[in-house]
GROMACS .gro file of C-alpha atoms in nm:
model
  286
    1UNK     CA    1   0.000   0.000   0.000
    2UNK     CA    2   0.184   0.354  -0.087
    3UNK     CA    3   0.331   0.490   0.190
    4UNK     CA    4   0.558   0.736   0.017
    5UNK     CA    5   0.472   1.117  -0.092
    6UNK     CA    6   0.283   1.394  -0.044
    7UNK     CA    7  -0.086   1.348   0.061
    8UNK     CA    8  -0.335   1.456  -0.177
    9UNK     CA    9  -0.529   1.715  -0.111
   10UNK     CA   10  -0.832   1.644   0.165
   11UNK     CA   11  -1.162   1.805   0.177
   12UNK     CA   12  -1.335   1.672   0.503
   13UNK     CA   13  -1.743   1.689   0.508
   14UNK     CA   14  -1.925   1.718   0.806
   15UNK     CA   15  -2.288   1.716   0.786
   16UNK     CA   16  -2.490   1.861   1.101
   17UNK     CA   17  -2.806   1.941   1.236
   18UNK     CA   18  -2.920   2.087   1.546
   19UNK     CA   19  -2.639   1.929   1.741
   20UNK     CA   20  -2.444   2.225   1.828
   21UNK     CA   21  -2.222   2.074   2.126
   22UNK     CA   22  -2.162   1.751   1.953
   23UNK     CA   23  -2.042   1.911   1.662
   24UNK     CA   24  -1.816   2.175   1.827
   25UNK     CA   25  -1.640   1.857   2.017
   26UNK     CA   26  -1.614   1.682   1.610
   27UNK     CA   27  -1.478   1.994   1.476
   28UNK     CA   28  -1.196   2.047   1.769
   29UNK     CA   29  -1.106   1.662   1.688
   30UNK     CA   30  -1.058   1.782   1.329
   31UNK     CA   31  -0.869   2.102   1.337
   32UNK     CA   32  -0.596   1.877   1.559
   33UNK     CA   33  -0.575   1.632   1.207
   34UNK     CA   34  -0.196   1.602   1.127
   35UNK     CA   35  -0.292   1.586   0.749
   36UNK     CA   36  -0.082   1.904   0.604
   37UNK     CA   37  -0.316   1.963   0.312
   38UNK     CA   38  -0.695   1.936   0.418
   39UNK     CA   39  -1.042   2.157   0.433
   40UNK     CA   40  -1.314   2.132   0.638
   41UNK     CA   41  -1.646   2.193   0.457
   42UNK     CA   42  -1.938   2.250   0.684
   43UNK     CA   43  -2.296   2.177   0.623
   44UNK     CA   44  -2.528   2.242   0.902
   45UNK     CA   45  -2.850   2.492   1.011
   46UNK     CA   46  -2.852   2.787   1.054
   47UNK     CA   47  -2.807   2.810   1.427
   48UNK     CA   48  -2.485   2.603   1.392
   49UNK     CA   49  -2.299   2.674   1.080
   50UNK     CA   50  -2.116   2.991   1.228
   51UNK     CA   51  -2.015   2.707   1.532
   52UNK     CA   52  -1.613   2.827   1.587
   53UNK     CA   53  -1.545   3.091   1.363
   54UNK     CA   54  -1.198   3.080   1.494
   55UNK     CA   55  -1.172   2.765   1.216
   56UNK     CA   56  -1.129   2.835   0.856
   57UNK     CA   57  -1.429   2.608   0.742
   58UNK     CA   58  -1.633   2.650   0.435
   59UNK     CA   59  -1.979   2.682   0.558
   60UNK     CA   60  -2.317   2.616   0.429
   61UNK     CA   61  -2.640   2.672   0.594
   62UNK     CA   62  -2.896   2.392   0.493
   63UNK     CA   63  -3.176   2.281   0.712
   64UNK     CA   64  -3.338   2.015   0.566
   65UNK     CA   65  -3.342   1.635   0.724
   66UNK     CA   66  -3.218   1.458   0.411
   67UNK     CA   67  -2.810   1.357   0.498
   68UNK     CA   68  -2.734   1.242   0.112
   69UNK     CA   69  -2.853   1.621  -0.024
   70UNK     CA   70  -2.674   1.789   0.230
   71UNK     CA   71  -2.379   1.607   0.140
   72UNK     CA   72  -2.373   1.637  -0.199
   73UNK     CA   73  -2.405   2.040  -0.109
   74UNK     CA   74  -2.069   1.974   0.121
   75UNK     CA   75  -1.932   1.820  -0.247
   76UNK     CA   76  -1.979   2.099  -0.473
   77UNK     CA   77  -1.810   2.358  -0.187
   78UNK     CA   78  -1.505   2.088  -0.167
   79UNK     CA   79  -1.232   2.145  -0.325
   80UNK     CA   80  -0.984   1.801  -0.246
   81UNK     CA   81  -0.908   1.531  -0.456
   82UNK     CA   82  -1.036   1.308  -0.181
   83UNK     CA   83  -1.403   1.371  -0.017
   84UNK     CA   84  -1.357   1.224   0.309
   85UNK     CA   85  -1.664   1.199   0.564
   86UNK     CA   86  -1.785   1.194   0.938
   87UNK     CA   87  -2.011   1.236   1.164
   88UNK     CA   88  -2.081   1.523   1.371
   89UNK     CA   89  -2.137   1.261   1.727
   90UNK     CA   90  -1.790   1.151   1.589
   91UNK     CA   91  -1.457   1.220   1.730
   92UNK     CA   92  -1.149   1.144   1.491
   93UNK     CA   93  -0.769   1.041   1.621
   94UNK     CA   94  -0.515   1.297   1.509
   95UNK     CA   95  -0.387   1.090   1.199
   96UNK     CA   96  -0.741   0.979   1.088
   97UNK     CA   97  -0.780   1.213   0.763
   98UNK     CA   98  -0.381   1.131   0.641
   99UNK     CA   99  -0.496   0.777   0.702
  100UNK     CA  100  -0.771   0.745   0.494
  101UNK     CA  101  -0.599   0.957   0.232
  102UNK     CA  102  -0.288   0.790   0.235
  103UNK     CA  103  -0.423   0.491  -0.031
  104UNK     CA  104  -0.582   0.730  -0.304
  105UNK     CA  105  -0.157   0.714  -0.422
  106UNK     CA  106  -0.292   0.411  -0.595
  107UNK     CA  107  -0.488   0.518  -0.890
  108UNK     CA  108  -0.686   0.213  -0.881
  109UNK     CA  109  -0.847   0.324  -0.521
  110UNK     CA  110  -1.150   0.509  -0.529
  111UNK     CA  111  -1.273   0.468  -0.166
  112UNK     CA  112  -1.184   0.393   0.170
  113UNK     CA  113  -1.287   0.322   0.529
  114UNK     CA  114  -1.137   0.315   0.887
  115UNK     CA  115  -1.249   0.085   1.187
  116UNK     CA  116  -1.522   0.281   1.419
  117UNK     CA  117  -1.526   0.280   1.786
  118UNK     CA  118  -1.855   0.290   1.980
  119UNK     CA  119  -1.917   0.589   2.224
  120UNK     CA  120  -1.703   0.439   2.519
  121UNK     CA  121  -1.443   0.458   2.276
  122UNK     CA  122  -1.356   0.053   2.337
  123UNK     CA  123  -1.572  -0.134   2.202
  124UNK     CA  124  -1.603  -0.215   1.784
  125UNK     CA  125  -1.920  -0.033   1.648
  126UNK     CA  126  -1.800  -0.125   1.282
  127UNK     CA  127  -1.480  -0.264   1.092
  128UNK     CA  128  -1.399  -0.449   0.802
  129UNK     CA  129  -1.742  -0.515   0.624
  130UNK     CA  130  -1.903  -0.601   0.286
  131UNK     CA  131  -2.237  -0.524   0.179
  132UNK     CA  132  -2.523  -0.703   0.058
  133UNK     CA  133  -2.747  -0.609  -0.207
  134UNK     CA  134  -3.017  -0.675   0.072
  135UNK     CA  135  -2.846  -0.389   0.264
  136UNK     CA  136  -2.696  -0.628   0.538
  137UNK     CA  137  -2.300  -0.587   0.605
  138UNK     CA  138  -2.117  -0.877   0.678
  139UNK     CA  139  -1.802  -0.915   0.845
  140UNK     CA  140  -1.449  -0.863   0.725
  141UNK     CA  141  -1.178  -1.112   0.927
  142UNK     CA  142  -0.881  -0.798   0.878
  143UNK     CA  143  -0.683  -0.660   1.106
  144UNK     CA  144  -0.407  -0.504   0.870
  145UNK     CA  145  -0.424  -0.266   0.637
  146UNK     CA  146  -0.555  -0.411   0.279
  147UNK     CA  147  -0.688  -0.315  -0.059
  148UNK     CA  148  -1.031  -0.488  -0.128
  149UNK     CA  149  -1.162  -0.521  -0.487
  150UNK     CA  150  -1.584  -0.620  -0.512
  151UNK     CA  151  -1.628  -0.989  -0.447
  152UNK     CA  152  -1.911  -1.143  -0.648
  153UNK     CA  153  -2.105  -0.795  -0.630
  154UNK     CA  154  -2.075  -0.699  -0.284
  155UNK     CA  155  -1.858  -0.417  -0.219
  156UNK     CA  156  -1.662  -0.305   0.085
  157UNK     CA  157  -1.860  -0.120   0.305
  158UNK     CA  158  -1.779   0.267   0.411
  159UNK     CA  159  -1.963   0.335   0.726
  160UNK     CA  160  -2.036   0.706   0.644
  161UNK     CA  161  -1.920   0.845   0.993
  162UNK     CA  162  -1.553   0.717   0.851
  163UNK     CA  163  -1.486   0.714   0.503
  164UNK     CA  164  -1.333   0.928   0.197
  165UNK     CA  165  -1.388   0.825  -0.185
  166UNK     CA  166  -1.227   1.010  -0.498
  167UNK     CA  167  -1.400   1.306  -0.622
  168UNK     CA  168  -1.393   1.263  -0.951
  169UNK     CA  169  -1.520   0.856  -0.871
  170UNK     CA  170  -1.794   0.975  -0.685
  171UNK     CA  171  -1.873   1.294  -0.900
  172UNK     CA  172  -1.911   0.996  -1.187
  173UNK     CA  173  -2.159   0.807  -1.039
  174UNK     CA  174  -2.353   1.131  -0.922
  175UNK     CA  175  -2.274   1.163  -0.588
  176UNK     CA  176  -2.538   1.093  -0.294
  177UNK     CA  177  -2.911   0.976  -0.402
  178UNK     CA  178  -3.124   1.190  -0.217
  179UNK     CA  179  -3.371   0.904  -0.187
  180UNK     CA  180  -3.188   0.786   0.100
  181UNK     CA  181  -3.315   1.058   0.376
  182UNK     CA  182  -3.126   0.896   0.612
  183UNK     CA  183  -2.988   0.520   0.638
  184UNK     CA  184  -2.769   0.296   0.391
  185UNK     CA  185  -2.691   0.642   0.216
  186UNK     CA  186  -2.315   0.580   0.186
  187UNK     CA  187  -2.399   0.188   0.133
  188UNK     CA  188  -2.592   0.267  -0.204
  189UNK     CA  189  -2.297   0.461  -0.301
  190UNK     CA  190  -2.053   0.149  -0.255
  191UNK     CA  191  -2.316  -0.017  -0.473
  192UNK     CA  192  -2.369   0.207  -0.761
  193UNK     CA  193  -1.975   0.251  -0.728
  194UNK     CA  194  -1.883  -0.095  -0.765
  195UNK     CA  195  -2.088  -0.120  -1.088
  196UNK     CA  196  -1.937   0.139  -1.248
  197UNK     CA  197  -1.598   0.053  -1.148
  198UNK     CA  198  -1.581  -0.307  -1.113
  199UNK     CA  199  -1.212  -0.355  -1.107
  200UNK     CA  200  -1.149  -0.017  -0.914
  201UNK     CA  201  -0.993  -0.087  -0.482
  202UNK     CA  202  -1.104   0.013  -0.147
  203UNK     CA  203  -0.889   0.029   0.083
  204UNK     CA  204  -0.960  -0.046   0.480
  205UNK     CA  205  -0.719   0.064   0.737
  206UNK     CA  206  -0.762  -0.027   1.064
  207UNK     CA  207  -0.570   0.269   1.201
  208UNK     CA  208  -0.769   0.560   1.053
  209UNK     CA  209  -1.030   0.517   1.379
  210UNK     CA  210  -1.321   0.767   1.527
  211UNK     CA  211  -1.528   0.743   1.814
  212UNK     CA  212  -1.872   0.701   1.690
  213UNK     CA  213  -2.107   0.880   1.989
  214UNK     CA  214  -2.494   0.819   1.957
  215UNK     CA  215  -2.607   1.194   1.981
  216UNK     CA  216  -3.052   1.224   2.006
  217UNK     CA  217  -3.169   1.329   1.678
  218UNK     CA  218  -3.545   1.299   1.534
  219UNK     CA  219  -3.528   0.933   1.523
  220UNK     CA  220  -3.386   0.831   1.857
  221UNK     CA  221  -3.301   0.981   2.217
  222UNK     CA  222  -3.002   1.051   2.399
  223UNK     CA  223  -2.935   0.665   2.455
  224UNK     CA  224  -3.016   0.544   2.101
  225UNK     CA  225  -3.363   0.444   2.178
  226UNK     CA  226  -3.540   0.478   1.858
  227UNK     CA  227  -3.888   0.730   1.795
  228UNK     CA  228  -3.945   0.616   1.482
  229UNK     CA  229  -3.827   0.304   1.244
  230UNK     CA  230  -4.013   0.437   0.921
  231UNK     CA  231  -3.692   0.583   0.717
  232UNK     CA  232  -3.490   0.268   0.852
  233UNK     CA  233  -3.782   0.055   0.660
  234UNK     CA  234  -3.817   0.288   0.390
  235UNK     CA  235  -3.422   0.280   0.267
  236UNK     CA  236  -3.362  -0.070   0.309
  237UNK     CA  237  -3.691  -0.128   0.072
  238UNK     CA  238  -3.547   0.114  -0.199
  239UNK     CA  239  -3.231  -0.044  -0.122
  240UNK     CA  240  -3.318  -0.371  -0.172
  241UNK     CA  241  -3.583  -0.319  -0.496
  242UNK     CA  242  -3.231  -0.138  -0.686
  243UNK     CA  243  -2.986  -0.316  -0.599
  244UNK     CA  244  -3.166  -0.671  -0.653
  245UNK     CA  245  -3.205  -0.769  -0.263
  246UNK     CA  246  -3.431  -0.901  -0.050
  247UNK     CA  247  -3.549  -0.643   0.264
  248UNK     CA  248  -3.725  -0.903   0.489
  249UNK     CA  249  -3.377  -0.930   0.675
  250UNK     CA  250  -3.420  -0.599   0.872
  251UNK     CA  251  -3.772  -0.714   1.034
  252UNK     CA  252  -3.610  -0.928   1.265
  253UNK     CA  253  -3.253  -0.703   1.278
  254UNK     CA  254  -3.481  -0.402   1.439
  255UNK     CA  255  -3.676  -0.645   1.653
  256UNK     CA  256  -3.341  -0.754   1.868
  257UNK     CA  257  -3.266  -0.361   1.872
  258UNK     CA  258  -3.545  -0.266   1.978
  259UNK     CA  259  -3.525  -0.611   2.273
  260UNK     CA  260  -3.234  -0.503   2.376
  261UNK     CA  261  -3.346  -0.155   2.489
  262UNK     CA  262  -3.633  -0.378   2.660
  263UNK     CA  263  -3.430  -0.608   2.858
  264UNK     CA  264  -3.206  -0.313   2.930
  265UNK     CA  265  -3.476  -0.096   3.061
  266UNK     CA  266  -3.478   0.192   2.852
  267UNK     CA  267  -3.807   0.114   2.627
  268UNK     CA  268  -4.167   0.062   2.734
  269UNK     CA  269  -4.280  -0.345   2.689
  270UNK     CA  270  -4.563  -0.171   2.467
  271UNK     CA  271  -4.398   0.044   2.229
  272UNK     CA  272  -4.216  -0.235   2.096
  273UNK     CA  273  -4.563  -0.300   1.875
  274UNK     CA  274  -4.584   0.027   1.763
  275UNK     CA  275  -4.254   0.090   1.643
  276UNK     CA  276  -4.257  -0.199   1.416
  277UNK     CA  277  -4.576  -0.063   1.310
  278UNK     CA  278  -4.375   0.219   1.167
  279UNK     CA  279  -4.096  -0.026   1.018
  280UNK     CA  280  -4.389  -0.185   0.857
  281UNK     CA  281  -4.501   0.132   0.694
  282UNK     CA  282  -4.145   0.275   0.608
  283UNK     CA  283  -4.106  -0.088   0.397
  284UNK     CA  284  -4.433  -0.025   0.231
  285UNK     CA  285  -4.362   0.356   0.135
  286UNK     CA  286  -4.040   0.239  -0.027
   0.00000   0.00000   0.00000
């Protein structure tokens, strides 16, 4: 894997709304990145998008709840070879961005993906993965850096809290579908990515790691309880219809979530019903 040279040049998305402390704590993590040639591009509301103006971010105000548009608004402001992403619950190490940019040397890479920590910062919330056309990831045995081509359609998967493509790859296949609100987003760009460039690398190293927090949003509280399972059900059903899967998978997926916030104590015995209800409906709408 090339090792040698200067770094290309970075632009770093974040994509935030309404999450004002989180995303001061994300952008502190990323002003401290030891990559010597990188931007951070800003997309958030308006109440947070003038967050630190000690920083030299590009900023863009957009308030509306759909993560692949307000992405692709982060893309046209960027100005890097590479497009790397995170989240703003997400805390990167120092070398993260020089990590994941490190690998684009290689002409042949277009993508590629650290390993994610959970919000103790300990435990695995996501490493080396492939994805399904169903929209399930499966498991990766790698612990050392490696270059991954598509085996027999399923791509490598690039959790979108950790992750940088090339710009010009990813400008090619038109960016982020807006169809996906929220939810297998960056999975239906691996997809559509590995189609058009069957032959083309990703490459996964372990070392380029953030801490993944679970910040409330309009979907789920401050302990990842979620309010509502409908854009969960309605992305894995356009998911699945596109990219030739089957979406039954995620019925019984959300139903151990949503037990384990039973048994732990944090969700009422009779909302499990109810929030399948709206898993049920999402699945139907897509």
């Amino acid at each position: 894997m090339p090792s040698a040279g200067p770094l290309p040049r970075t632009s770093i998305i974040v994509v935030s709304r309404h999450r004002p402390r989180h995303l001061a704590r994300c952008l502190d993590a990323l002003a401290r990145q030891s990559h010597p040639d990188c931007e951070i591009v800003l997309v958030a509301d308006p109440g947070s998008v003038d967050i630190r103006p000690d920083l030299p971010l590009k900023r863009c105000a957009f308030d509306v709840p759909n993560i692949s548009q307000a992405r692709n608004r982060g893309i046209a402001l960027a100005a890097g070879a590479v497009l790397a992403f995170i989240d703003d619950d997400a805390i990167a190490v120092p070398d993260w961005a020089s990590a994941l940019a490190r690998p684009f040397a290689d002409p042949r890479v277009l993508a590629a993906t650290g390993f994610t920590r959970g919000p103790d910062g300990l435990s695995w919330q996501a490493r080396a993965e492939r994805m399904t056309p169903s929209g399930q990831a499966r498991p990766i045995d790698l612990r050392a850096p490696a270059l991954l081509s598509p085996d027999h359609g399923q791509p490598v998967s690039t959790i979108g809290t950790n992750c940088a493509f090339r710009r010009d790859a990813l400008l090619a296949i038109g960016g982020f579908d807006p169809a996906f609100a929220y939810h297998l987003d960056e999975s239906d760009v691996n997809m559509r990515m590995a189609a058009r460039f069957p032959q083309a690398l990703t490459a996964v190293i372990p070392q380029a790691q953030v801490i993944h927090g679970i910040a409330p949003g309009t979907g789920r509280s401050s302990a990842g309880v979620p309010h509502d399972l409908t854009a969960i059900g309605r992305s894995t059903a356009i998911f699945a219809a596109r990219h030739g899967g089957d979406a039954g998978w995620v019925r019984a997926s959300q139903r151990r979530r949503l037990l384990r916030h039973l048994v732990a104590g944090r969700l009422d015995p009779f909302a499990v019903a109810p929030l399948m209800a709206t898993l049920e409906a999402g699945l139907a709408a897509g």
